[in-house]
């Protein structure tokens, strides 16, 4: 047998052995490469001394390449196929990132406690560090999850080949890439999305149940979006034109999925996808609807306000991206701070807004007009904006109102949308340019002379931001503990009320007290607990606002927060509501001889018997609502803080890490600043030329 095979090459076992030996040798060569890379690495914990010069490294690398080339030839000569790689690198990196995330969790105070008690200020700083690092890890993970669409440079090249005029955006992309300004990437991605899509996005905002989804169903003439009385929409949903009805969902962690429009509820509703646990990043519904023509896109968003769910954060993140914001105000309730904040946020993003009083069938016509006037007046007095307010309803018999509004505010946009979209993108480009220019200028200004005092000051600012982030995390923990304690606060509330009764009887021995008295005492006791939570939130908001304002003053730049900017997260705090308390309590046979303690205990028992259940039930509702409020408020606080702090940290990081600018880097900075300024003038010229906008 063996003789027969001679001259025909290797048997299968020998071939396998040859392949694994080569693979093993190659793995060792890769380790040598890793040693080479490590000696060049900028890691603060280098494993190897760099005693190899770049020239030597190059020679080593060349020998490795030769060995590899030989291996490939030998294997090919034996007809052995080199197996394709088994793992995706993006996936592998994301898996490793999850371990990086865990590693940073290990520096939190609770994990360090085993090694001895930490000084409180260090604990705060470590919490801030862990938050900051885990934030970056999660953004990097999200970036990798985008796949190829994350390659902004390549997308720009495609646009250019298609004939778009993108001088300014290219200058931005180059500056952002060259100087590692990752914090500006999301804004740049939005702009590129818009340039590619050539669409005009009309988004509908408003509090939970204000009728957003119902209105959009009406506009497209089909009941596609799920509606209902509880919080419904959990993920922003785009309605676009398509010849056939069809829906597509994109996810942070898996491939996009196409599905039947009838299954939309499974992806977008709070009921089926609570707090967006499926990590849907984008939903597009294509419909053959007349009103979705020529690039007009409608966007349904998760509700805002005190009943809002986790989706509200997505709505806020999405808000600056739309081209027109329709803000719904429910005619059946009142104008709130949240509504005004939404209008203000649109205004801040340079996005036009149309304010609409929804469910206009609910009030009588006279009340409706009064409500419209009221809203108009408040927008003027509170925000200094003069905006038309229209009333609409989806009910039969009110189509005229809806059609009037559409004819006046929306349909004219259809003809002008290409021009409007261009203007909208230009505004976004302008805002991004200001940010990028400020970052580049700061790098120039602080370079070279970031000696001693300057560097130390910048480092202090960094520490302060980190502590502020840590304080937010700690305050959140404390508030969660306080709301946990609310779950069984009924006993304490009853005790306080009983104490108050004993107190009144010392001054008026015969006073008979009714339910209203007890209710007031119990609610006041609960309010004190809320006040403690509120003051923690307030303190965290003020301190972190101060840290931001101080950093902003040092770094310069346009978009500077005020010290109390973060304070308005503190709103709509839930109140303890006991309802009516039907009971009466008289001093009766309670004798002062028996001692106050004993009297109080008896009263407690009486209240407990008559109303204990009612009070416990109210306390548990109060606890749950408060917990939800704390969660929401801190998410809001955190994201507002991060929206500034991310950019500042990145800038501070670059300013403090070293070192005077190298000649090359300085040259690059100058080039990029000049390119941005040049693109700016180019844009201005184009905008001045009449009819030049296409
Ligand atoms: N009377 C009346 N009720 C309406 C009108 N529009 C919507 N509704 C009702 O209001 C409730 C909420 O409607 P949705 O369209 O789900 O509200 P939404 O703003 O999308 O709510 P979320 O997605 O939860 O934020 C539903 O019960 C609708 O039937 C209207 O014009 N008049
Ligand atoms: Mg909805």
XYZ file of C-alpha atoms and ligand atoms in Angstrom:
727
model
C 0.000 0.000 0.000
C 2.622 2.502 1.150
C 4.686 1.793 -1.935
C 1.702 2.501 -4.108
C 1.316 5.972 -2.580
C 4.941 6.866 -2.888
C 5.420 9.829 -5.196
C 1.761 10.851 -4.944
C 2.236 13.181 -1.983
C 1.147 13.032 1.649
C -1.615 10.966 3.196
C -4.481 12.853 4.914
C -2.969 12.577 8.411
C 0.370 13.838 7.189
C -1.292 16.714 5.401
C -3.172 17.655 8.575
C 0.045 17.491 10.559
C 1.858 19.706 8.063
C -0.941 22.253 8.164
C -1.135 22.389 11.982
C 2.640 22.703 12.276
C 2.637 25.613 9.860
C -0.303 27.167 11.682
C 1.508 26.797 14.980
C 4.693 28.356 13.590
C 2.634 31.194 12.175
C 0.976 31.767 15.512
C 4.443 32.143 17.067
C 5.423 34.553 14.297
C 2.319 36.572 15.110
C 3.493 36.715 18.696
C 6.803 38.123 17.512
C 4.863 40.692 15.534
C 2.919 41.526 18.671
C 6.237 42.097 20.505
C 7.348 44.415 17.718
C 4.051 46.255 17.804
C 4.195 46.499 21.590
C 7.592 48.174 21.498
C 6.082 50.834 19.211
C 2.837 51.011 21.138
C 1.692 54.107 22.983
C 0.470 51.962 25.872
C 1.231 53.435 29.304
C 2.059 49.862 30.430
C 4.507 48.661 27.789
C 5.472 45.039 28.243
C 8.783 45.299 26.416
C 11.589 47.819 26.449
C 11.983 49.322 23.046
C 15.522 48.206 22.354
C 14.832 47.529 18.710
C 15.229 50.412 16.315
C 12.576 50.995 13.651
C 15.090 49.868 11.046
C 15.675 46.596 12.902
C 11.946 46.091 13.310
C 11.526 46.453 9.586
C 14.141 43.767 8.934
C 12.511 41.378 11.417
C 9.192 41.983 9.722
C 10.722 41.282 6.311
C 12.099 37.915 7.483
C 8.718 37.006 8.908
C 7.100 37.873 5.607
C 9.536 35.628 3.784
C 8.822 32.689 6.039
C 5.123 33.194 5.488
C 5.483 33.375 1.745
C 7.382 30.070 1.835
C 4.750 28.428 3.985
C 2.047 29.431 1.531
C 4.062 27.964 -1.343
C 4.741 24.673 0.436
C 1.108 24.220 1.346
C -0.010 25.094 -2.167
C 2.509 22.619 -3.562
C 0.853 19.874 -1.539
C -2.601 21.034 -2.613
C -3.462 21.916 0.966
C -6.112 24.630 1.237
C -5.569 27.338 3.791
C -8.737 27.489 5.873
C -10.712 30.764 5.845
C -10.801 32.700 9.133
C -13.536 31.576 11.477
C -14.247 34.743 13.426
C -15.278 38.221 12.344
C -12.868 40.815 13.691
C -15.581 43.363 14.483
C -17.396 40.720 16.484
C -14.191 39.671 18.264
C -13.366 43.245 19.169
C -16.851 43.732 20.538
C -16.545 40.597 22.656
C -13.203 41.806 24.004
C -14.733 45.211 24.679
C -17.261 43.591 26.962
C -14.318 42.369 29.060
C -12.815 45.851 29.014
C -16.140 47.061 30.359
C -15.941 44.533 33.208
C -12.325 45.478 33.933
C -13.330 49.116 34.454
C -16.209 48.054 36.669
C -13.568 46.576 38.968
C -12.293 50.038 39.929
C -15.627 51.088 41.443
C -15.702 51.650 45.184
C -17.895 48.641 45.868
C -15.338 46.342 44.265
C -12.354 48.017 45.905
C -13.962 47.892 49.342
C -12.473 44.445 49.945
C -9.016 46.047 50.101
C -9.980 48.579 52.758
C -12.170 51.648 53.004
C -11.740 54.248 50.282
C -11.566 57.977 51.021
C -14.944 59.345 49.768
C -13.471 61.818 47.295
C -11.380 59.092 45.653
C -14.453 56.842 45.505
C -16.300 59.596 43.625
C -13.459 60.051 41.207
C -13.231 56.317 40.566
C -16.978 56.125 39.917
C -16.523 58.959 37.428
C -13.601 57.172 35.776
C -15.554 53.913 35.441
C -18.571 55.748 33.969
C -16.449 57.654 31.530
C -14.546 54.577 30.331
C -17.637 52.419 30.088
C -19.294 55.224 28.124
C -16.430 55.218 25.614
C -16.476 51.406 25.434
C -20.170 51.455 24.645
C -19.767 54.122 21.971
C -16.935 52.173 20.374
C -19.116 49.039 20.443
C -21.978 50.942 18.821
C -19.599 52.276 16.185
C -18.406 48.765 15.282
C -21.984 47.555 15.167
C -22.729 50.007 12.362
C -20.526 47.956 10.075
C -19.605 49.566 6.811
C -21.951 52.498 7.250
C -19.510 53.635 9.934
C -16.923 54.334 7.218
C -17.816 57.965 6.707
C -14.893 58.660 4.362
C -15.984 55.995 1.924
C -19.577 57.207 2.009
C -18.381 60.714 1.201
C -16.392 59.436 -1.770
C -19.526 57.776 -3.101
C -21.445 61.029 -2.737
C -18.743 62.915 -4.546
C -18.737 60.434 -7.407
C -22.490 60.942 -7.619
C -21.820 64.626 -8.185
C -22.663 66.158 -4.811
C -20.915 69.329 -3.761
C -19.414 68.384 -0.440
C -16.354 70.553 0.000
C -17.265 71.616 3.529
C -18.216 68.138 4.689
C -15.024 66.673 3.293
C -12.979 69.276 5.132
C -14.840 68.365 8.317
C -14.359 64.643 7.788
C -10.648 65.095 7.234
C -10.205 67.297 10.299
C -12.217 64.952 12.496
C -10.335 61.899 11.279
C -6.864 63.439 11.288
C -7.063 64.869 14.790
C -9.035 62.033 16.344
C -12.058 64.205 17.198
C -14.318 61.167 17.659
C -16.813 63.164 19.696
C -17.965 64.895 16.501
C -18.530 61.694 14.547
C -22.243 61.297 15.365
C -23.021 64.806 14.084
C -20.981 64.160 10.940
C -22.771 60.834 10.390
C -26.134 62.622 10.612
C -25.075 65.096 7.945
C -23.871 62.329 5.632
C -27.128 60.426 6.201
C -29.022 63.490 5.096
C -26.850 64.113 2.055
C -27.277 60.502 0.945
C -30.952 60.362 1.618
C -32.013 63.639 0.066
C -35.082 63.352 2.221
C -37.009 65.861 4.291
C -37.890 64.536 7.732
C -41.011 65.798 9.443
C -41.001 64.432 12.983
C -43.899 64.452 15.426
C -43.064 65.093 19.077
C -45.195 65.368 22.198
C -45.993 63.902 25.528
C -47.097 60.299 25.949
C -50.566 59.746 24.464
C -50.779 63.185 22.892
C -51.907 61.473 19.678
C -48.678 61.403 17.641
C -49.088 57.949 16.129
C -52.823 58.499 15.519
C -52.116 61.729 13.639
C -49.509 60.069 11.425
C -51.833 57.155 10.660
C -54.330 59.742 9.535
C -51.834 61.587 7.385
C -50.739 58.441 5.533
C -54.311 57.207 5.375
C -53.713 53.788 6.994
C -53.624 52.403 10.514
C -50.020 51.237 10.463
C -48.634 52.693 13.694
C -49.828 51.119 16.939
C -51.871 53.499 19.124
C -53.388 53.262 22.606
C -53.866 54.876 25.983
C -50.723 53.615 27.735
C -47.241 54.634 26.614
C -47.031 52.946 23.241
C -44.246 53.972 20.906
C -40.809 52.865 22.169
C -38.611 53.393 19.089
C -38.562 56.273 16.567
C -40.287 54.988 13.424
C -39.836 56.426 9.922
C -42.579 56.334 7.325
C -41.194 56.553 3.790
C -42.528 55.949 0.289
C -42.302 52.456 -1.138
C -44.194 50.734 -3.952
C -45.149 47.860 -1.617
C -45.844 48.034 2.128
C -42.819 46.665 3.941
C -40.943 47.332 7.171
C -37.256 46.989 8.076
C -35.628 47.060 11.501
C -31.934 47.618 12.169
C -30.378 46.358 15.404
C -27.311 47.289 17.409
C -26.215 43.687 17.652
C -27.493 41.739 14.660
C -28.359 41.924 10.993
C -31.335 44.018 9.806
C -34.639 42.213 9.510
C -37.461 42.770 7.031
C -40.991 42.063 8.102
C -44.623 42.534 7.345
C -46.042 45.971 8.252
C -48.704 44.200 10.323
C -45.975 43.030 12.726
C -44.787 46.560 13.510
C -46.080 46.405 17.085
C -43.606 43.607 17.872
C -40.708 45.985 17.229
C -41.899 49.448 18.180
C -44.213 49.151 21.167
C -43.428 49.481 24.823
C -45.494 46.348 25.390
C -43.540 44.008 23.097
C -40.163 45.701 23.191
C -40.055 47.358 26.622
C -37.327 49.977 26.980
C -36.150 48.795 23.550
C -34.532 45.668 24.994
C -34.214 44.297 21.445
C -31.759 47.133 20.701
C -33.574 48.337 17.621
C -31.589 51.276 16.246
C -33.806 52.236 13.344
C -37.173 51.302 11.909
C -38.328 52.224 8.424
C -41.843 51.523 7.179
C -42.358 51.787 3.429
C -45.880 52.568 2.270
C -47.395 53.398 -1.106
C -49.046 56.523 0.370
C -49.609 59.658 -1.706
C -48.354 61.914 1.048
C -45.012 60.127 1.260
C -43.771 61.249 -2.105
C -40.535 62.759 -3.252
C -38.440 62.212 -0.219
C -40.919 63.426 2.380
C -40.467 61.255 5.458
C -42.615 61.315 8.586
C -41.122 60.194 11.883
C -43.149 58.937 14.839
C -41.303 59.290 18.153
C -41.662 57.866 21.677
C -43.564 60.226 23.993
C -41.879 62.723 26.297
C -42.909 64.083 29.694
C -43.589 62.745 33.139
C -45.107 59.447 31.958
C -42.388 58.862 29.417
C -40.479 55.607 29.157
C -36.881 54.906 28.247
C -37.739 55.777 24.628
C -37.811 59.458 25.572
C -34.021 59.515 25.611
C -34.028 58.293 21.992
C -36.491 60.974 21.058
C -34.269 63.640 22.561
C -31.222 62.247 20.806
C -33.083 62.172 17.507
C -34.686 65.618 17.853
C -31.870 67.765 16.390
C -31.787 65.549 13.290
C -35.224 66.295 11.861
C -35.930 69.060 9.363
C -39.280 70.098 10.794
C -40.616 69.316 14.263
C -44.364 69.072 14.775
C -45.047 69.479 18.497
C -48.382 68.086 19.648
C -50.056 69.519 22.710
C -53.019 67.538 23.952
C -56.112 69.803 24.043
C -57.500 67.500 26.721
C -54.717 68.436 29.173
C -52.576 71.516 29.768
C -49.392 72.971 28.379
C -46.406 71.701 30.409
C -42.750 72.547 30.864
C -41.946 69.496 28.746
C -43.837 70.868 25.771
C -42.038 74.173 26.055
C -38.688 72.383 26.457
C -39.330 70.437 23.232
C -40.056 73.624 21.304
C -36.974 75.246 22.806
C -34.793 72.234 21.887
C -35.977 72.447 18.273
C -35.256 76.139 18.240
C -31.773 75.531 19.694
C -31.070 72.993 16.951
C -32.078 75.573 14.358
C -35.046 73.423 13.291
C -38.399 75.012 12.431
C -41.343 73.928 14.578
C -45.082 73.672 13.980
C -47.149 73.614 17.166
C -50.420 71.735 17.070
C -53.208 71.400 19.588
C -54.246 67.748 19.173
C -57.568 66.059 20.060
C -59.310 69.349 19.306
C -62.647 67.475 19.365
C -62.453 67.187 23.150
C -63.010 70.813 24.262
C -65.979 72.914 23.143
C -65.066 75.201 20.206
C -64.835 78.307 22.428
C -62.538 76.522 24.886
C -60.474 75.246 22.028
C -59.816 78.758 20.781
C -58.985 79.885 24.285
C -56.556 76.994 24.659
C -54.918 77.872 21.356
C -54.509 81.459 22.471
C -53.155 80.342 25.837
C -50.509 78.152 24.190
C -49.569 80.882 21.704
C -49.192 83.418 24.523
C -47.078 81.135 26.665
C -44.724 80.243 23.862
C -44.275 83.954 23.315
C -43.873 84.935 26.971
C -41.798 81.931 28.131
C -39.643 81.319 25.072
C -39.832 84.630 23.271
C -40.956 82.831 20.098
C -43.830 83.740 17.861
C -45.243 80.511 16.470
C -48.611 79.733 14.944
C -50.661 77.173 16.872
C -53.193 75.104 14.924
C -55.869 72.782 16.232
C -56.365 69.306 14.745
C -58.345 66.168 15.470
C -58.533 62.777 13.834
C -62.189 62.309 14.691
C -64.874 62.245 12.016
C -66.342 65.680 11.504
C -63.048 67.442 12.205
C -61.239 66.673 8.959
C -61.433 70.302 7.978
C -59.186 71.357 10.862
C -56.612 68.742 9.944
C -56.726 69.570 6.253
C -56.374 73.285 7.002
C -53.285 72.711 9.066
C -51.755 70.402 6.447
C -52.544 72.877 3.671
C -51.101 75.811 5.597
C -48.040 74.355 7.339
C -47.055 71.063 5.781
C -47.991 70.695 2.127
C -46.144 73.859 1.005
C -42.989 72.117 2.217
C -43.487 69.392 -0.385
C -42.672 71.734 -3.242
C -39.787 73.398 -1.486
C -38.447 70.385 0.328
C -35.304 69.912 -1.736
C -34.332 73.494 -1.080
C -35.383 73.303 2.565
C -33.484 70.057 3.082
C -30.381 71.688 1.652
C -30.771 74.655 4.011
C -31.342 72.328 6.922
C -28.177 70.335 6.138
C -26.257 73.582 5.753
C -27.351 74.691 9.211
C -26.156 71.376 10.620
C -22.850 71.696 8.774
C -22.444 75.232 10.120
C -22.990 74.102 13.699
C -20.527 71.225 13.335
C -17.930 73.492 11.779
C -18.075 75.840 14.759
C -17.460 72.932 17.129
C -14.603 71.434 15.120
C -12.948 74.816 14.620
C -13.102 75.546 18.340
C -11.467 72.177 19.081
C -8.692 72.734 16.541
C -8.037 76.269 17.710
C -7.838 75.149 21.311
C -5.265 72.543 20.305
C -3.181 75.232 18.599
C -3.521 77.675 21.438
C -2.569 75.306 24.212
C 0.208 73.567 22.376
C 3.834 74.172 23.126
C 3.226 76.354 26.119
C 1.230 73.822 28.083
C 3.955 73.858 30.660
C 3.578 73.616 34.415
C 0.672 75.744 35.579
C -1.355 75.396 32.404
C -1.092 71.623 32.216
C -1.867 71.294 35.909
C -4.955 73.474 35.520
C -6.243 71.400 32.626
C -5.657 68.243 34.593
C -7.604 69.684 37.508
C -10.505 70.353 35.191
C -10.399 66.779 33.973
C -10.470 65.514 37.541
C -13.344 67.828 38.331
C -15.405 66.533 35.419
C -14.676 62.988 36.493
C -15.775 63.743 40.032
C -18.929 65.411 38.772
C -19.803 62.296 36.760
C -19.066 60.190 39.835
C -21.298 62.385 41.962
C -24.186 61.918 39.563
C -23.744 58.146 39.807
C -23.579 58.300 43.606
C -26.584 60.592 43.946
C -28.482 58.221 41.714
C -27.595 55.323 44.013
C -28.669 57.268 47.090
C -31.940 58.309 45.489
C -32.642 54.714 44.446
C -32.059 53.632 48.072
C -34.418 56.339 49.300
C -37.139 55.274 46.867
C -36.588 51.624 47.836
C -37.222 52.646 51.419
C -40.485 54.273 50.310
C -41.844 50.800 49.575
C -42.433 50.257 53.265
C -42.849 53.788 54.450
C -46.536 53.377 55.389
C -45.735 52.541 59.034
C -43.500 55.578 59.386
C -46.103 57.850 57.824
C -48.775 56.593 60.228
C -46.413 57.113 63.157
C -45.751 60.710 62.118
C -49.485 61.386 61.730
C -50.195 59.848 65.152
C -47.470 62.035 66.647
C -49.110 65.103 65.097
C -52.459 64.129 66.652
C -50.972 63.739 70.113
C -49.402 67.135 69.589
C -52.775 68.808 68.860
C -54.326 67.158 71.882
C -51.762 68.687 74.188
C -53.058 72.125 73.212
C -56.737 71.276 72.738
C -57.743 68.271 74.794
C -61.092 67.773 73.126
C -60.277 68.297 69.470
C -61.857 65.756 67.174
C -59.760 65.223 64.064
C -61.051 63.964 60.755
C -59.541 62.247 57.756
C -58.542 65.530 56.147
C -56.240 66.363 59.054
C -54.553 62.960 58.925
C -54.327 63.030 55.158
C -52.582 66.395 55.288
C -50.105 65.170 57.933
C -49.346 61.950 56.088
C -48.889 63.714 52.765
C -46.661 66.305 54.395
C -44.494 63.540 55.875
C -44.214 61.933 52.443
C -43.396 65.288 50.883
C -40.431 65.574 53.219
C -39.075 62.330 51.835
C -39.530 63.606 48.300
C -37.802 66.825 49.263
C -34.731 64.874 50.331
C -34.629 63.141 46.944
C -35.189 66.438 45.155
C -32.351 68.081 47.031
C -29.980 65.267 46.075
C -30.908 65.663 42.420
C -30.558 69.408 42.686
C -27.151 69.169 44.273
C -25.879 66.717 41.658
C -27.263 68.889 38.841
C -25.795 72.086 40.228
C -22.367 70.674 40.963
C -22.044 68.964 37.617
C -23.352 72.103 35.873
C -20.721 74.131 37.643
C -17.945 71.759 36.574
C -19.135 72.007 32.958
C -19.410 75.784 32.997
C -15.951 76.126 34.480
C -14.417 73.813 31.881
C -16.256 75.606 29.091
C -14.915 78.965 30.265
C -11.372 77.643 30.103
C -11.699 75.903 26.761
C -13.599 78.695 25.018
C -15.949 77.779 22.181
C -19.480 78.758 21.288
C -21.771 76.315 22.992
C -21.289 77.177 26.654
C -23.643 75.835 29.305
C -24.712 78.020 32.238
C -24.031 76.782 35.754
C -27.711 76.043 36.378
C -28.443 74.605 32.918
C -28.816 71.073 34.219
C -31.221 72.094 36.971
C -34.288 71.796 34.784
C -34.068 67.995 34.893
C -35.784 68.490 38.232
C -39.426 68.667 37.265
C -42.716 66.814 37.522
C -41.667 65.077 40.686
C -44.390 62.624 41.727
C -46.518 63.511 44.763
C -47.891 61.165 47.374
C -51.629 61.055 46.812
C -53.692 59.363 49.471
C -57.127 60.175 48.077
C -59.905 60.824 50.601
C -59.400 59.401 54.053
C -62.726 58.513 55.660
C -62.157 58.409 59.397
C -62.549 60.431 62.514
C -60.539 60.216 65.630
C -61.288 61.754 69.048
C -59.185 61.793 72.199
C -62.104 59.961 73.905
C -60.987 57.847 76.789
C -57.324 58.446 76.187
C -56.115 59.891 79.417
C -53.079 62.043 79.710
C -52.073 59.919 82.657
C -51.235 57.107 80.354
C -48.282 58.934 78.854
C -47.788 60.214 75.349
C -45.940 57.199 74.057
C -48.725 54.865 74.921
C -51.351 57.196 73.510
C -49.452 57.471 70.297
C -49.110 53.728 69.939
C -52.866 53.329 70.411
C -53.634 55.967 67.812
C -51.231 54.346 65.414
C -53.102 51.089 65.819
C -56.421 52.808 65.239
C -55.247 54.546 62.090
C -53.674 51.313 60.932
C -56.913 49.422 61.396
C -59.119 52.015 59.739
C -56.872 53.086 56.867
C -53.693 50.982 56.949
C -54.476 49.236 53.726
C -55.285 52.432 51.886
C -52.097 54.068 53.127
C -49.936 51.052 52.195
C -51.447 50.918 48.736
C -50.832 54.625 48.187
C -47.282 54.232 49.519
C -46.487 51.421 47.135
C -47.794 53.365 44.127
C -45.805 56.356 45.326
C -42.654 54.247 45.673
C -42.960 52.772 42.198
C -43.719 56.081 40.537
C -40.841 57.706 42.418
C -38.446 54.976 41.350
C -39.399 55.439 37.737
C -38.976 59.181 38.155
C -35.532 58.824 39.721
C -34.408 56.532 36.938
C -35.691 58.846 34.256
C -34.360 61.998 35.878
C -30.872 60.611 36.295
C -30.796 59.226 32.766
C -31.726 62.690 31.617
C -29.152 64.367 33.848
C -26.455 61.930 32.798
C -27.123 62.338 29.097
C -27.231 66.111 29.318
C -24.007 66.151 31.284
C -22.357 63.758 28.825
C -23.479 65.753 25.824
C -21.124 68.504 26.972
C -18.600 66.543 28.996
C -17.699 64.097 26.203
C -16.464 66.843 23.970
C -14.664 68.624 26.816
C -12.954 65.473 28.017
C -11.755 64.639 24.561
C -10.408 68.158 24.167
C -8.793 68.191 27.602
C -7.304 64.784 26.941
C -5.635 66.031 23.804
C -4.437 69.207 25.471
C -2.955 67.539 28.522
C -1.424 64.394 27.103
C 1.723 66.035 25.976
C 3.896 67.783 24.297
C 4.257 70.596 21.892
C 2.756 70.056 18.484
C 5.047 68.329 16.066
C 5.800 70.317 12.952
C 3.677 67.997 10.883
C 0.750 68.143 13.231
C 0.851 71.895 13.412
C 0.907 72.031 9.649
C -2.104 69.704 9.549
C -3.989 71.875 12.026
C -3.337 74.996 9.985
C -4.374 73.237 6.798
C -7.591 71.982 8.306
C -8.495 75.345 9.805
C -7.841 77.013 6.472
C -9.877 74.379 4.640
C -12.803 74.871 7.018
C -12.641 78.646 6.637
C -12.423 78.291 2.845
C -15.378 75.924 2.711
C -17.294 78.389 4.843
C -16.783 81.175 2.344
C -17.606 78.834 -0.498
C -20.916 77.994 1.108
C -21.705 81.634 1.785
C -21.066 82.488 -1.860
C -23.289 79.669 -3.034
C -26.061 80.740 -0.729
C -25.898 84.308 -1.921
C -26.145 83.391 -5.557
C -29.856 83.352 -6.362
C -31.192 80.117 -7.741
C -27.909 78.353 -7.080
C -29.503 76.027 -4.552
C -30.513 72.791 -6.169
N -60.609 62.270 21.159
C -59.486 62.077 20.495
N -58.644 61.082 20.874
C -57.503 60.896 20.181
C -57.162 61.716 19.078
N -55.962 61.304 18.620
C -55.574 60.262 19.388
N -56.505 60.012 20.335
C -56.441 58.962 21.378
O -55.368 59.224 22.247
C -54.744 58.007 22.668
C -53.264 58.055 22.407
O -53.032 58.077 21.015
P -51.625 57.680 20.376
O -51.715 58.043 18.932
O -51.239 56.295 20.731
O -50.674 58.695 21.147
P -49.080 58.814 21.054
O -48.776 60.246 21.226
O -48.577 58.147 19.846
O -48.658 58.044 22.359
P -47.230 57.376 22.749
O -46.743 56.614 21.569
O -47.577 56.500 23.886
O -46.351 58.494 23.147
C -55.443 56.897 21.920
O -56.383 56.309 22.777
C -56.136 57.609 20.769
O -57.318 56.961 20.376
C -58.073 62.757 18.692
O -57.870 63.536 17.757
N -59.197 62.896 19.441
Mg -47.235 56.617 19.658
